[in-house]
Structure formats: C-alpha cells, structure tokens
Tab-separated table of C-alpha atoms in Angstrom:
chain	number	residue	atom	x	y	z
A	1	UNK	CA	140.281	-47.433	22.218
A	2	UNK	CA	141.387	-49.744	24.978
A	3	UNK	CA	142.020	-53.368	24.088
A	4	UNK	CA	139.616	-54.473	26.832
A	5	UNK	CA	136.750	-53.397	24.574
A	6	UNK	CA	137.680	-55.851	21.847
A	7	UNK	CA	136.370	-59.344	22.477
A	8	UNK	CA	137.750	-62.513	20.980
A	9	UNK	CA	134.929	-62.452	18.445
A	10	UNK	CA	135.949	-58.995	17.242
A	11	UNK	CA	138.884	-58.374	14.976
A	12	UNK	CA	140.309	-54.859	15.256
A	13	UNK	CA	139.789	-52.996	12.033
A	14	UNK	CA	140.506	-49.389	11.204
A	15	UNK	CA	137.790	-47.037	10.009
A	16	UNK	CA	137.130	-47.013	6.275
A	17	UNK	CA	138.113	-43.659	4.673
A	18	UNK	CA	135.247	-41.623	3.253
A	19	UNK	CA	136.563	-41.151	-0.281
A	20	UNK	CA	133.300	-39.679	-1.593
A	21	UNK	CA	133.426	-36.854	0.930
A	22	UNK	CA	137.095	-36.254	0.178
A	23	UNK	CA	136.290	-35.882	-3.528
A	24	UNK	CA	133.650	-33.267	-2.714
A	25	UNK	CA	136.262	-31.175	-0.912
A	26	UNK	CA	138.276	-31.121	-4.177
A	27	UNK	CA	141.183	-28.638	-4.078
A	28	UNK	CA	140.096	-26.830	-0.926
A	29	UNK	CA	142.060	-27.312	2.284
A	30	UNK	CA	140.234	-28.835	5.276
A	31	UNK	CA	140.144	-25.387	6.905
A	32	UNK	CA	138.680	-23.784	3.768
A	33	UNK	CA	136.078	-26.539	3.435
A	34	UNK	CA	135.174	-26.194	7.125
A	35	UNK	CA	134.603	-22.468	6.549
A	36	UNK	CA	132.285	-23.347	3.641
A	37	UNK	CA	130.349	-25.697	5.941
A	38	UNK	CA	129.919	-22.946	8.525
A	39	UNK	CA	128.708	-20.522	5.840
A	40	UNK	CA	126.194	-23.074	4.553
A	41	UNK	CA	124.964	-23.640	8.104
A	42	UNK	CA	124.294	-19.931	8.551
A	43	UNK	CA	122.346	-19.883	5.286
A	44	UNK	CA	119.776	-22.326	6.712
A	45	UNK	CA	119.838	-21.114	10.308
A	46	UNK	CA	121.970	-23.918	11.751
A	47	UNK	CA	124.960	-23.455	14.078
A	48	UNK	CA	127.813	-25.946	13.804
A	49	UNK	CA	131.382	-25.645	15.108
A	50	UNK	CA	133.008	-27.191	12.064
A	51	UNK	CA	136.795	-26.986	11.777
A	52	UNK	CA	139.627	-28.691	9.900
A	53	UNK	CA	139.872	-31.468	12.476
A	54	UNK	CA	136.212	-32.383	12.033
A	55	UNK	CA	136.652	-32.548	8.247
A	56	UNK	CA	139.713	-34.756	8.737
A	57	UNK	CA	137.765	-37.131	10.967
A	58	UNK	CA	134.954	-37.398	8.423
A	59	UNK	CA	137.398	-38.147	5.623
A	60	UNK	CA	139.235	-40.687	7.765
A	61	UNK	CA	135.969	-42.530	8.364
A	62	UNK	CA	135.924	-41.836	12.097
A	63	UNK	CA	132.528	-40.144	11.768
A	64	UNK	CA	130.379	-42.732	10.057
A	65	UNK	CA	127.209	-40.653	10.117
A	66	UNK	CA	126.876	-36.936	10.963
A	67	UNK	CA	124.488	-35.598	13.562
A	68	UNK	CA	121.185	-34.136	12.387
A	69	UNK	CA	122.456	-30.554	12.259
A	70	UNK	CA	125.420	-31.487	10.073
A	71	UNK	CA	123.161	-33.694	7.937
A	72	UNK	CA	120.934	-30.724	7.123
A	73	UNK	CA	123.963	-28.592	6.301
A	74	UNK	CA	125.587	-31.202	4.049
A	75	UNK	CA	122.348	-31.859	2.166
A	76	UNK	CA	121.943	-28.102	1.710
A	77	UNK	CA	125.494	-27.868	0.334
A	78	UNK	CA	124.993	-30.791	-2.058
A	79	UNK	CA	121.332	-30.734	-3.154
A	80	UNK	CA	119.978	-33.902	-4.698
A	81	UNK	CA	122.433	-36.141	-2.831
A	82	UNK	CA	121.742	-38.452	0.070
A	83	UNK	CA	123.963	-39.192	3.050
A	84	UNK	CA	124.961	-42.406	1.322
A	85	UNK	CA	126.006	-40.414	-1.744
A	86	UNK	CA	128.237	-38.371	0.568
A	87	UNK	CA	129.944	-41.544	1.783
A	88	UNK	CA	128.175	-41.878	5.153
A	89	UNK	CA	126.638	-45.026	6.611
A	90	UNK	CA	122.854	-45.250	7.112
A	91	UNK	CA	121.878	-43.729	10.427
A	92	UNK	CA	120.196	-46.937	11.585
A	93	UNK	CA	123.502	-48.781	11.379
A	94	UNK	CA	125.265	-46.475	13.817
A	95	UNK	CA	122.558	-45.932	16.434
A	96	UNK	CA	122.946	-47.477	19.885
A	97	UNK	CA	124.146	-46.723	23.371
A	98	UNK	CA	126.085	-48.681	25.941
A	99	UNK	CA	128.943	-48.653	28.411
A	100	UNK	CA	132.139	-46.915	27.383
A	101	UNK	CA	135.658	-47.617	28.403
A	102	UNK	CA	135.886	-46.283	31.977
A	103	UNK	CA	139.536	-45.406	31.406
A	104	UNK	CA	138.648	-42.870	28.735
A	105	UNK	CA	135.255	-41.585	29.853
A	106	UNK	CA	134.186	-39.878	33.087
A	107	UNK	CA	131.076	-41.109	34.952
A	108	UNK	CA	127.910	-40.202	33.093
A	109	UNK	CA	125.434	-37.689	34.485
A	110	UNK	CA	121.749	-38.324	34.185
A	111	UNK	CA	120.907	-34.783	33.185
A	112	UNK	CA	120.092	-33.847	29.637
A	113	UNK	CA	122.673	-32.343	27.309
A	114	UNK	CA	123.141	-28.595	27.498
A	115	UNK	CA	122.481	-27.276	24.036
A	116	UNK	CA	124.065	-24.105	22.761
A	117	UNK	CA	121.549	-21.300	22.275
A	118	UNK	CA	120.206	-21.501	18.740
A	119	UNK	CA	121.605	-24.979	18.078
A	120	UNK	CA	119.185	-27.705	17.076
A	121	UNK	CA	118.610	-30.386	19.687
A	122	UNK	CA	119.172	-33.048	17.064
A	123	UNK	CA	122.830	-32.078	17.081
A	124	UNK	CA	123.549	-34.690	19.732
A	125	UNK	CA	123.544	-38.399	18.973
A	126	UNK	CA	124.550	-41.554	20.824
A	127	UNK	CA	127.821	-43.393	20.547
A	128	UNK	CA	127.781	-46.901	19.120
A	129	UNK	CA	129.557	-49.260	21.553
A	130	UNK	CA	129.147	-52.221	19.253
A	131	UNK	CA	131.557	-50.735	16.696
A	132	UNK	CA	134.451	-49.278	18.671
A	133	UNK	CA	136.597	-48.894	15.582
A	134	UNK	CA	133.955	-47.044	13.562
A	135	UNK	CA	132.963	-44.094	15.722
A	136	UNK	CA	130.740	-41.279	14.524
A	137	UNK	CA	130.993	-39.023	17.562
A	138	UNK	CA	131.856	-35.420	16.800
A	139	UNK	CA	133.056	-32.462	18.846
A	140	UNK	CA	129.566	-31.434	19.936
A	141	UNK	CA	128.497	-34.960	20.886
A	142	UNK	CA	130.793	-35.921	23.752
A	143	UNK	CA	129.068	-36.577	27.084
A	144	UNK	CA	132.061	-34.910	28.700
A	145	UNK	CA	131.289	-31.717	26.839
A	146	UNK	CA	127.595	-31.935	27.565
A	147	UNK	CA	128.179	-31.848	31.300
A	148	UNK	CA	131.215	-29.594	31.174
A	149	UNK	CA	129.854	-26.486	29.439
A	150	UNK	CA	129.275	-23.659	31.846
A	151	UNK	CA	126.431	-21.162	31.543
A	152	UNK	CA	126.808	-17.442	31.751
A	153	UNK	CA	125.369	-14.971	34.214
A	154	UNK	CA	122.189	-13.024	33.891
A	155	UNK	CA	123.633	-10.204	31.834
A	156	UNK	CA	122.538	-9.865	28.237
A	157	UNK	CA	126.070	-10.325	26.946
A	158	UNK	CA	126.601	-13.493	28.956
A	159	UNK	CA	123.321	-14.895	27.660
A	160	UNK	CA	124.299	-14.101	24.096
A	161	UNK	CA	127.743	-15.634	24.402
A	162	UNK	CA	126.476	-18.887	25.858
A	163	UNK	CA	128.629	-21.665	27.376
A	164	UNK	CA	132.389	-22.015	27.198
A	165	UNK	CA	133.247	-25.279	28.909
A	166	UNK	CA	135.073	-27.208	31.604
A	167	UNK	CA	133.277	-25.507	34.497
A	168	UNK	CA	132.498	-28.802	36.174
A	169	UNK	CA	136.127	-29.775	36.147
A	170	UNK	CA	137.074	-26.336	37.487
A	171	UNK	CA	134.783	-26.704	40.481
A	172	UNK	CA	136.148	-30.166	41.104
A	173	UNK	CA	139.775	-29.081	41.006
A	174	UNK	CA	140.009	-29.121	44.802
A	175	UNK	CA	138.992	-32.780	45.015
A	176	UNK	CA	141.432	-35.706	44.622
A	177	UNK	CA	141.680	-36.108	40.862
A	178	UNK	CA	141.659	-39.316	38.896
A	179	UNK	CA	143.892	-39.566	35.868
A	180	UNK	CA	142.570	-37.937	32.737
A	181	UNK	CA	141.493	-39.787	29.623
A	182	UNK	CA	140.480	-38.993	26.075
A	183	UNK	CA	137.153	-37.514	27.220
A	184	UNK	CA	138.859	-34.771	29.169
A	185	UNK	CA	141.192	-34.052	26.255
A	186	UNK	CA	138.161	-33.743	23.965
A	187	UNK	CA	136.494	-31.342	26.403
A	188	UNK	CA	139.612	-29.217	26.645
A	189	UNK	CA	140.032	-28.966	22.879
A	190	UNK	CA	136.361	-28.089	22.452
A	191	UNK	CA	136.638	-25.331	25.072
A	192	UNK	CA	139.421	-23.751	23.010
A	193	UNK	CA	137.320	-23.911	19.849
A	194	UNK	CA	134.283	-22.476	21.602
A	195	UNK	CA	136.207	-19.519	22.981
A	196	UNK	CA	137.656	-18.751	19.552
A	197	UNK	CA	134.242	-18.997	17.926
A	198	UNK	CA	132.637	-16.670	20.475
A	199	UNK	CA	135.517	-14.194	20.209
A	200	UNK	CA	135.202	-14.169	16.408
A	201	UNK	CA	131.564	-13.205	16.724
A	202	UNK	CA	131.406	-11.027	19.815
A	203	UNK	CA	134.851	-9.834	20.897
A	204	UNK	CA	136.721	-10.363	24.131
A	205	UNK	CA	135.196	-8.071	26.753
A	206	UNK	CA	132.298	-10.344	27.713
A	207	UNK	CA	134.433	-13.479	27.701
A	208	UNK	CA	137.679	-12.891	29.552
A	209	UNK	CA	136.532	-13.265	33.157
A	210	UNK	CA	134.413	-16.299	32.302
A	211	UNK	CA	137.344	-18.027	30.608
A	212	UNK	CA	139.440	-18.137	33.783
A	213	UNK	CA	137.650	-21.192	35.200
A	214	UNK	CA	138.251	-23.399	32.128
A	215	UNK	CA	141.928	-22.411	32.180
A	216	UNK	CA	142.287	-23.390	35.839
A	217	UNK	CA	140.541	-26.649	35.034
A	218	UNK	CA	142.934	-27.332	32.161
A	219	UNK	CA	146.017	-27.084	34.356
A	220	UNK	CA	144.287	-29.179	37.032
A	221	UNK	CA	143.946	-31.892	34.384
A	222	UNK	CA	147.677	-31.672	33.690
A	223	UNK	CA	148.439	-32.045	37.392
A	224	UNK	CA	146.209	-35.106	37.600
A	225	UNK	CA	148.180	-36.909	34.903
A	226	UNK	CA	146.828	-38.964	32.029
A	227	UNK	CA	146.130	-42.606	31.318
A	228	UNK	CA	148.276	-42.607	28.167
A	229	UNK	CA	151.123	-40.589	26.732
A	230	UNK	CA	149.065	-39.621	23.682
A	231	UNK	CA	146.403	-38.211	25.982
A	232	UNK	CA	149.048	-36.391	28.026
A	233	UNK	CA	150.389	-34.769	24.859
A	234	UNK	CA	146.886	-33.644	23.878
A	235	UNK	CA	146.292	-32.218	27.356
A	236	UNK	CA	149.540	-30.226	27.271
A	237	UNK	CA	148.777	-28.899	23.802
A	238	UNK	CA	145.166	-28.108	24.722
A	239	UNK	CA	146.139	-26.357	27.957
A	240	UNK	CA	148.725	-24.274	26.123
A	241	UNK	CA	146.274	-23.322	23.377
A	242	UNK	CA	143.675	-22.435	25.998
A	243	UNK	CA	146.223	-20.231	27.795
A	244	UNK	CA	146.863	-18.446	24.486
A	245	UNK	CA	143.138	-18.027	23.845
A	246	UNK	CA	142.561	-16.595	27.320
A	247	UNK	CA	145.638	-14.432	26.851
A	248	UNK	CA	144.161	-13.089	23.633
A	249	UNK	CA	140.902	-12.258	25.418
A	250	UNK	CA	142.954	-10.292	27.957
A	251	UNK	CA	144.951	-8.667	25.147
A	252	UNK	CA	141.888	-7.607	23.157
A	253	UNK	CA	140.167	-6.232	26.255
A	254	UNK	CA	143.177	-4.077	27.174
A	255	UNK	CA	144.570	-6.200	30.032
A	256	UNK	CA	148.103	-6.330	28.695
A	257	UNK	CA	149.791	-7.557	31.893
A	258	UNK	CA	147.345	-10.456	32.175
A	259	UNK	CA	147.866	-11.304	28.519
A	260	UNK	CA	151.636	-11.323	28.919
A	261	UNK	CA	151.321	-13.739	31.838
A	262	UNK	CA	149.054	-16.130	29.931
A	263	UNK	CA	151.307	-16.120	26.871
A	264	UNK	CA	154.331	-16.844	29.069
A	265	UNK	CA	152.421	-19.741	30.632
A	266	UNK	CA	151.677	-21.142	27.185
A	267	UNK	CA	155.307	-20.759	26.151
A	268	UNK	CA	156.475	-22.631	29.254
A	269	UNK	CA	153.955	-25.401	28.574
A	270	UNK	CA	155.176	-25.684	24.973
A	271	UNK	CA	158.790	-25.986	25.983
A	272	UNK	CA	158.122	-28.494	28.753
A	273	UNK	CA	156.165	-30.724	26.368
A	274	UNK	CA	158.448	-30.196	23.350
A	275	UNK	CA	155.638	-28.823	21.174
A	276	UNK	CA	157.089	-26.526	18.482
A	277	UNK	CA	153.671	-25.676	17.051
A	278	UNK	CA	152.455	-24.413	20.398
A	279	UNK	CA	155.741	-22.565	20.965
A	280	UNK	CA	155.435	-20.782	17.612
A	281	UNK	CA	151.851	-19.804	18.436
A	282	UNK	CA	152.865	-18.412	21.838
A	283	UNK	CA	155.696	-16.380	20.303
A	284	UNK	CA	153.333	-15.150	17.572
A	285	UNK	CA	150.876	-13.742	20.088
A	286	UNK	CA	153.670	-12.387	22.270
A	287	UNK	CA	154.941	-10.414	19.278
A	288	UNK	CA	151.477	-9.006	18.624
A	289	UNK	CA	151.060	-8.014	22.267
A	290	UNK	CA	154.482	-6.358	22.425
A	291	UNK	CA	153.646	-4.294	19.347
A	292	UNK	CA	150.366	-3.108	20.856
A	293	UNK	CA	152.043	-2.387	24.192
A	294	UNK	CA	154.611	-0.090	22.538
A	295	UNK	CA	157.565	-2.483	22.720
A	296	UNK	CA	158.442	-2.835	19.022
A	297	UNK	CA	161.903	-4.310	19.559
A	298	UNK	CA	160.451	-7.076	21.712
A	299	UNK	CA	157.790	-7.618	19.038
A	300	UNK	CA	160.505	-8.014	16.429
A	301	UNK	CA	162.525	-10.482	18.510
A	302	UNK	CA	159.458	-12.576	19.373
A	303	UNK	CA	158.356	-12.725	15.724
A	304	UNK	CA	161.815	-13.797	14.613
A	305	UNK	CA	161.948	-16.443	17.352
A	306	UNK	CA	158.568	-17.739	16.204
A	307	UNK	CA	159.851	-18.068	12.648
A	308	UNK	CA	162.883	-20.080	13.778
A	309	UNK	CA	160.634	-22.501	15.651
A	310	UNK	CA	157.963	-22.698	12.926
A	311	UNK	CA	160.194	-23.145	9.890
A	312	UNK	CA	160.431	-26.976	10.178
A	313	UNK	CA	156.645	-27.287	10.586
A	314	UNK	CA	156.048	-26.889	6.852
A	315	UNK	CA	153.226	-24.323	6.895
A	316	UNK	CA	153.769	-21.433	4.481
A	317	UNK	CA	150.651	-19.704	5.827
A	318	UNK	CA	152.032	-19.805	9.377
A	319	UNK	CA	155.346	-18.367	8.181
A	320	UNK	CA	153.390	-15.669	6.318
A	321	UNK	CA	151.578	-14.605	9.479
A	322	UNK	CA	154.832	-14.560	11.440
A	323	UNK	CA	156.436	-12.394	8.756
A	324	UNK	CA	153.559	-9.948	9.266
A	325	UNK	CA	154.258	-9.949	12.990
A	326	UNK	CA	157.869	-9.107	12.151
A	327	UNK	CA	156.711	-6.330	9.832
A	328	UNK	CA	154.730	-4.839	12.709
A	329	UNK	CA	157.905	-4.728	14.791
A	330	UNK	CA	159.871	-3.002	12.037
A	331	UNK	CA	157.055	-0.474	11.588
A	332	UNK	CA	157.104	0.299	15.302
A	333	UNK	CA	160.834	0.967	15.006
A	334	UNK	CA	160.118	3.324	12.068
A	335	UNK	CA	162.213	1.070	9.790
A	336	UNK	CA	160.298	1.344	6.524
A	337	UNK	CA	162.758	-0.815	4.570
A	338	UNK	CA	162.653	-3.659	7.084
A	339	UNK	CA	158.856	-3.425	7.172
A	340	UNK	CA	158.518	-3.528	3.375
A	341	UNK	CA	160.812	-6.532	3.120
A	342	UNK	CA	158.842	-8.452	5.758
A	343	UNK	CA	155.542	-7.531	4.060
A	344	UNK	CA	156.825	-8.777	0.715
A	345	UNK	CA	157.924	-12.039	2.318
A	346	UNK	CA	154.528	-12.422	3.992
A	347	UNK	CA	152.715	-11.974	0.667
A	348	UNK	CA	154.993	-14.421	-1.147
A	349	UNK	CA	154.505	-17.065	1.539
A	350	UNK	CA	150.754	-16.508	1.563
A	351	UNK	CA	150.609	-16.966	-2.202
A	352	UNK	CA	151.946	-20.512	-1.815
A	353	UNK	CA	148.477	-21.414	-0.622
A	354	UNK	CA	147.108	-23.479	2.259
A	355	UNK	CA	148.410	-26.914	3.216
A	356	UNK	CA	147.589	-29.816	5.490
A	357	UNK	CA	150.296	-28.537	7.860
A	358	UNK	CA	148.476	-25.268	8.619
A	359	UNK	CA	147.580	-25.118	12.339
A	360	UNK	CA	143.914	-25.338	13.273
A	361	UNK	CA	144.080	-22.047	15.178
A	362	UNK	CA	144.908	-20.164	11.969
A	363	UNK	CA	141.358	-20.400	10.631
A	364	UNK	CA	141.108	-16.594	10.997
A	365	UNK	CA	144.085	-16.001	8.697
A	366	UNK	CA	143.017	-15.305	5.168
A	367	UNK	CA	143.457	-12.520	2.657
A	368	UNK	CA	141.378	-10.165	4.804
A	369	UNK	CA	143.658	-10.599	7.820
A	370	UNK	CA	146.749	-10.155	5.653
A	371	UNK	CA	145.327	-6.888	4.313
A	372	UNK	CA	144.322	-5.764	7.800
A	373	UNK	CA	147.757	-6.385	9.308
A	374	UNK	CA	149.435	-4.625	6.415
A	375	UNK	CA	147.106	-1.665	6.966
A	376	UNK	CA	148.259	-1.505	10.588
A	377	UNK	CA	151.887	-1.408	9.469
A	378	UNK	CA	151.319	1.505	7.084
A	379	UNK	CA	149.297	3.294	9.740
A	380	UNK	CA	152.165	2.947	12.208
A	381	UNK	CA	154.491	4.396	9.573
A	382	UNK	CA	152.086	7.312	8.997
A	383	UNK	CA	151.238	6.425	5.391
A	384	UNK	CA	147.507	7.074	5.805
A	385	UNK	CA	146.328	6.689	2.172
A	386	UNK	CA	148.077	3.342	1.840
A	387	UNK	CA	146.796	2.214	5.239
A	388	UNK	CA	143.220	3.187	4.336
A	389	UNK	CA	143.416	1.309	1.030
A	390	UNK	CA	144.419	-1.945	2.750
A	391	UNK	CA	141.956	-1.492	5.626
A	392	UNK	CA	139.071	-0.968	3.197
A	393	UNK	CA	140.029	-4.092	1.295
A	394	UNK	CA	140.307	-6.066	4.544
A	395	UNK	CA	136.775	-5.118	5.588
A	396	UNK	CA	135.412	-5.999	2.155
A	397	UNK	CA	137.102	-9.403	2.060
A	398	UNK	CA	136.302	-10.565	5.591
A	399	UNK	CA	134.051	-13.601	6.037
A	400	UNK	CA	130.810	-12.413	7.722
A	401	UNK	CA	131.387	-15.060	10.411
A	402	UNK	CA	134.220	-12.936	11.824
A	403	UNK	CA	132.063	-10.044	13.019
A	404	UNK	CA	134.716	-8.745	15.372
A	405	UNK	CA	137.304	-8.515	12.608
A	406	UNK	CA	134.911	-6.632	10.317
A	407	UNK	CA	134.458	-4.109	13.102
A	408	UNK	CA	138.214	-3.959	13.693
A	409	UNK	CA	139.144	-3.387	10.053
A	410	UNK	CA	136.408	-0.778	9.632
A	411	UNK	CA	137.619	1.019	12.755
A	412	UNK	CA	141.136	0.977	11.302
A	413	UNK	CA	139.739	2.415	8.068
A	414	UNK	CA	137.885	5.185	9.927
A	415	UNK	CA	141.024	6.191	11.804
A	416	UNK	CA	143.224	6.148	8.696
A	417	UNK	CA	140.709	8.267	6.771
A	418	UNK	CA	140.413	10.737	9.631
A	419	UNK	CA	144.154	11.153	9.961
A	420	UNK	CA	144.534	11.282	6.182
A	421	UNK	CA	142.252	14.295	5.834
A	422	UNK	CA	138.941	12.657	4.834
A	423	UNK	CA	136.647	13.431	7.796
A	424	UNK	CA	133.316	12.726	6.089
A	425	UNK	CA	134.372	9.279	4.894
A	426	UNK	CA	135.900	8.584	8.288
A	427	UNK	CA	132.634	9.459	10.016
A	428	UNK	CA	130.640	7.123	7.765
A	429	UNK	CA	133.064	4.278	8.452
A	430	UNK	CA	132.849	5.056	12.159
A	431	UNK	CA	129.063	4.809	12.008
A	432	UNK	CA	129.367	1.323	10.502
A	433	UNK	CA	131.546	0.320	13.436
A	434	UNK	CA	129.001	1.703	15.888
A	435	UNK	CA	126.345	-0.455	14.220
A	436	UNK	CA	128.503	-3.533	14.825
A	437	UNK	CA	129.088	-2.706	18.494
A	438	UNK	CA	125.643	-4.143	19.213
A	439	UNK	CA	127.225	-7.539	18.530
A	440	UNK	CA	130.888	-6.967	19.378
A	441	UNK	CA	132.462	-6.082	22.704
A	442	UNK	CA	136.129	-5.183	22.265
A	443	UNK	CA	138.038	-2.577	24.241
A	444	UNK	CA	140.563	-2.450	21.404
A	445	UNK	CA	137.920	-1.345	18.917
A	446	UNK	CA	136.372	1.137	21.329
A	447	UNK	CA	139.794	2.647	22.008
A	448	UNK	CA	140.397	3.025	18.274
A	449	UNK	CA	137.021	4.732	17.829
A	450	UNK	CA	137.778	7.108	20.687
A	451	UNK	CA	141.009	8.115	18.971
A	452	UNK	CA	139.161	8.672	15.703
A	453	UNK	CA	136.587	10.822	17.474
A	454	UNK	CA	139.340	13.035	18.893
A	455	UNK	CA	140.862	13.497	15.438
A	456	UNK	CA	137.447	14.410	14.006
A	457	UNK	CA	136.559	16.990	16.659
A	458	UNK	CA	137.908	19.955	14.629
A	459	UNK	CA	135.498	18.911	11.826
A	460	UNK	CA	132.382	18.642	13.996
A	461	UNK	CA	130.488	21.248	11.975
A	462	UNK	CA	130.204	18.766	9.092
A	463	UNK	CA	126.861	16.928	9.349
A	464	UNK	CA	128.233	13.391	8.998
A	465	UNK	CA	130.997	14.073	11.497
A	466	UNK	CA	128.566	15.661	13.933
A	467	UNK	CA	126.241	12.651	13.738
A	468	UNK	CA	129.118	10.269	14.402
A	469	UNK	CA	130.454	12.290	17.327
A	470	UNK	CA	127.024	12.551	18.957
A	471	UNK	CA	126.373	8.845	18.609
A	472	UNK	CA	129.861	7.968	19.809
A	473	UNK	CA	129.457	10.218	22.840
A	474	UNK	CA	126.282	8.337	23.790
A	475	UNK	CA	128.118	5.006	24.055
A	476	UNK	CA	128.255	3.524	27.559
A	477	UNK	CA	131.765	3.892	28.906
A	478	UNK	CA	133.701	0.738	29.720
A	479	UNK	CA	135.397	0.395	33.073
C-alpha cells in the first residue's frame, strides 16, 4: 500500500497471522486444503474459487473476514464454530468503503458487480479504507475484476462457461494506457484462475476463442508499464501463465500450431523477466504438446530442459510431473527402459509429498493425474492391460471437480480395453464418457472416442458395442 495512505496518526503495522485457521489446516498443504474448501462448497451449493494463494492470505491475516460465501463454506466445514473461533475478525469491524489509492486502483464504475452464474451475491464485500494494513479483500472481491469479467455469447456453452475476465482492458488496448497497478495484476491473476477452473469443468473447445481477448489485454498491460517493480514482476508472471493457459486451450482443442505459438510466447516472457518457475511451466507444456504432436524427441528435450530449470525451485511434485513428461518422450521413442526409469523417478518424487514450494498451477496434479499419465505411457508402448489398469485407477481417484479429467481418463480406459481385446468393457467405458460430454467439450476426448469406435467396429454385433457405436455416431461433429 502506498505511503500516502498512512497519516501521521497511523503507525504502519503488518497484518496479524491467523494462527487458529493455520491449526485447522493441520498437515495438509495449502493446495490440498483449498481443494477441501472447494469440495465443501459444492456440498452446500456454493461456488468459490479457492486456491493455495487464498489460503496463504487468510493465514497471513490479510483477509480479516471472509465474504459471505466463504463464511458459509467454512462454517459447514467446521460445524459448531464461529468465525471468531476460526480466527477471523467480527464482520462489523471490517465493513466500510472509501477512496483507494489511485496509483493501485483503476477508476471505479458505477455499475453493479457481475456475479458468476450460480455464485451467491453475498460473495462480494467492501474494502475497508480505514485499515490499509489489515485488508480482507479476496480474489472475487476486487472492483477491477467486477468490471473486467467478460460475458459469453448467446450459445448454451458460452452461457454455461460464464465470464473469463479482462475484456474491458482488451477493448481499451488501443487507447493511451496509464501505468498498471496492483488492481490490474489482481485481475490478470484471477483471469488465469478462472480459465483453469472452467477448463477443469468443461474442457477447452468452448473457451479458446473467448480467451484471446484477455491474453491481448495482458500483453497490453505489460506494454503500459507498471507503477512498481513488484507489480511489473506480477504482470510478467501473470501474462506468461495466461499465455500457457490459452496455449493449453488451443492444445486440448486440437490447434497444435496455435498452442506452440502461445507456449513460445510464455517461454520468451519467462526468460525476459528471469522467472524460472514460469520457464519450467512453459517447457512442461511444450513437452506435452510435442508428445501429442508426434515429436517425441522434442518432448524429451523439453522435459529435460524443464527439469534443469525447476530443480532449484524445491518442489518435488513439480519434478515428479516433469519426470512424467520425460517418460512420455521415452515412450514415444519406443524406449521402454528409459520410460520405466522416468516413471520410477516420478513416483519416488511424488511420494515425497506436497510442499509450500509447489506452484499454484499444479492444483490438478495428484495421484489421479500421475496414474493417468502413466497409463498414456503404457498405451504408447502397446502394453494395453497395464495401460487399462492405470487408466481405471486414474478415473476412480479423480476429484469430481475435474470433470474433464474424469472424461479423459475414462476415454483412455475405453481405448485401452478396446485395443486389449475387451470390447464389451470398452463400450461401457465409452458410454460413461458420452454421458460426460454433456458437460465437457474437448476435441482431444472426442478424437480418442472416435479411435475407440473404429477399433470396436468389428465387434458391432455385441449389444453393448452396438449401443455405444449408435450413440457415438449420433454425436454432433466438431468443425
């Protein structure tokens, strides 16, 4: 907060850590606890975008009192306790509204906040200007985000996916830009989280085109410059992460050339800003893309480069994921020994457990993802029974929040069973995927199902196979 906000009668004081909340987290990592919060929210019909950073801000005392949606979730998680028991301040003590630092906050709009479909209106609360060192604002509460979220078109998918963010800034990119502050950095980081959340639930096909405007806006913010170096660093990191997220949407919807371009943009941003975490992430996704595009040697080199960059970062889980990317490269080269060694290393690193150094973007990486990526390796090597075993386990272990991944792992299972000589089981798994396609739009998954259908054609006289093939044939074809 700028020093101009501190009067002579105020003595700067840091926020008081919320030790009670930290004790409730116990041995779980912030990312694991955030996942538990999201699960609890779904149990009572709330929608919150909780992540490790939010948990860290609560524990640091930066969020003195949660918004109403989070309050309901926390009280559901810890029945019999009050907000005070959870270490929060009484709501009355943090209410208030007033002028913010103009250096950090864009001009306010007079329109009402744009609420996400299904999210309770009480999720938004005012900022307390009288206590600049004890903020309780969270990711959903920023006025910047309220005015920045863009709405979708009239299509059903667009309506279901809801807003992404930064559309206002995208439309203003042609105008002379003022220097960016913390508000813009917050909006950029929230846009990344929103895209990831929507992709987890619905897949990439309905999102990719709509994500282009926020990405243009992000790089317009970089061109405008920032009021402080810390803000500039956040903008570079946020723009790079957004480029990776948009690249993934292109990747998952079959636009490999677009994905390659976005990942290269993120890699350039990482190197210009000296951000090894972002560089490792860009290499990680580049390796995944190269594997899917049939360039296994490039996949191997990118995964190994990612590991060199990531090693000093101290995250065993990140190194585990990168070892799996390497294993995918070895599998594509038909090097079973190299693949097995990389898989063993990935499992050993995963078993070290989560840590505070795990990147926020790795929230998807758990035991289910490890099993799913291993299944893909065995499938590439043609070991169908082993691939099916890991794919089945991946689908069983996946958090229900990640609807797209459940569909992906089940599609992998159907294909492995079909190629392994179990057509009836494959058809049943395929039917489960078709059920999920009402919620998920992913060209990758549809392509996998089409391959499974071709393998099952010789078995079409079997009733289960026939039912699957007929239903699959009735699917609307993607462009």
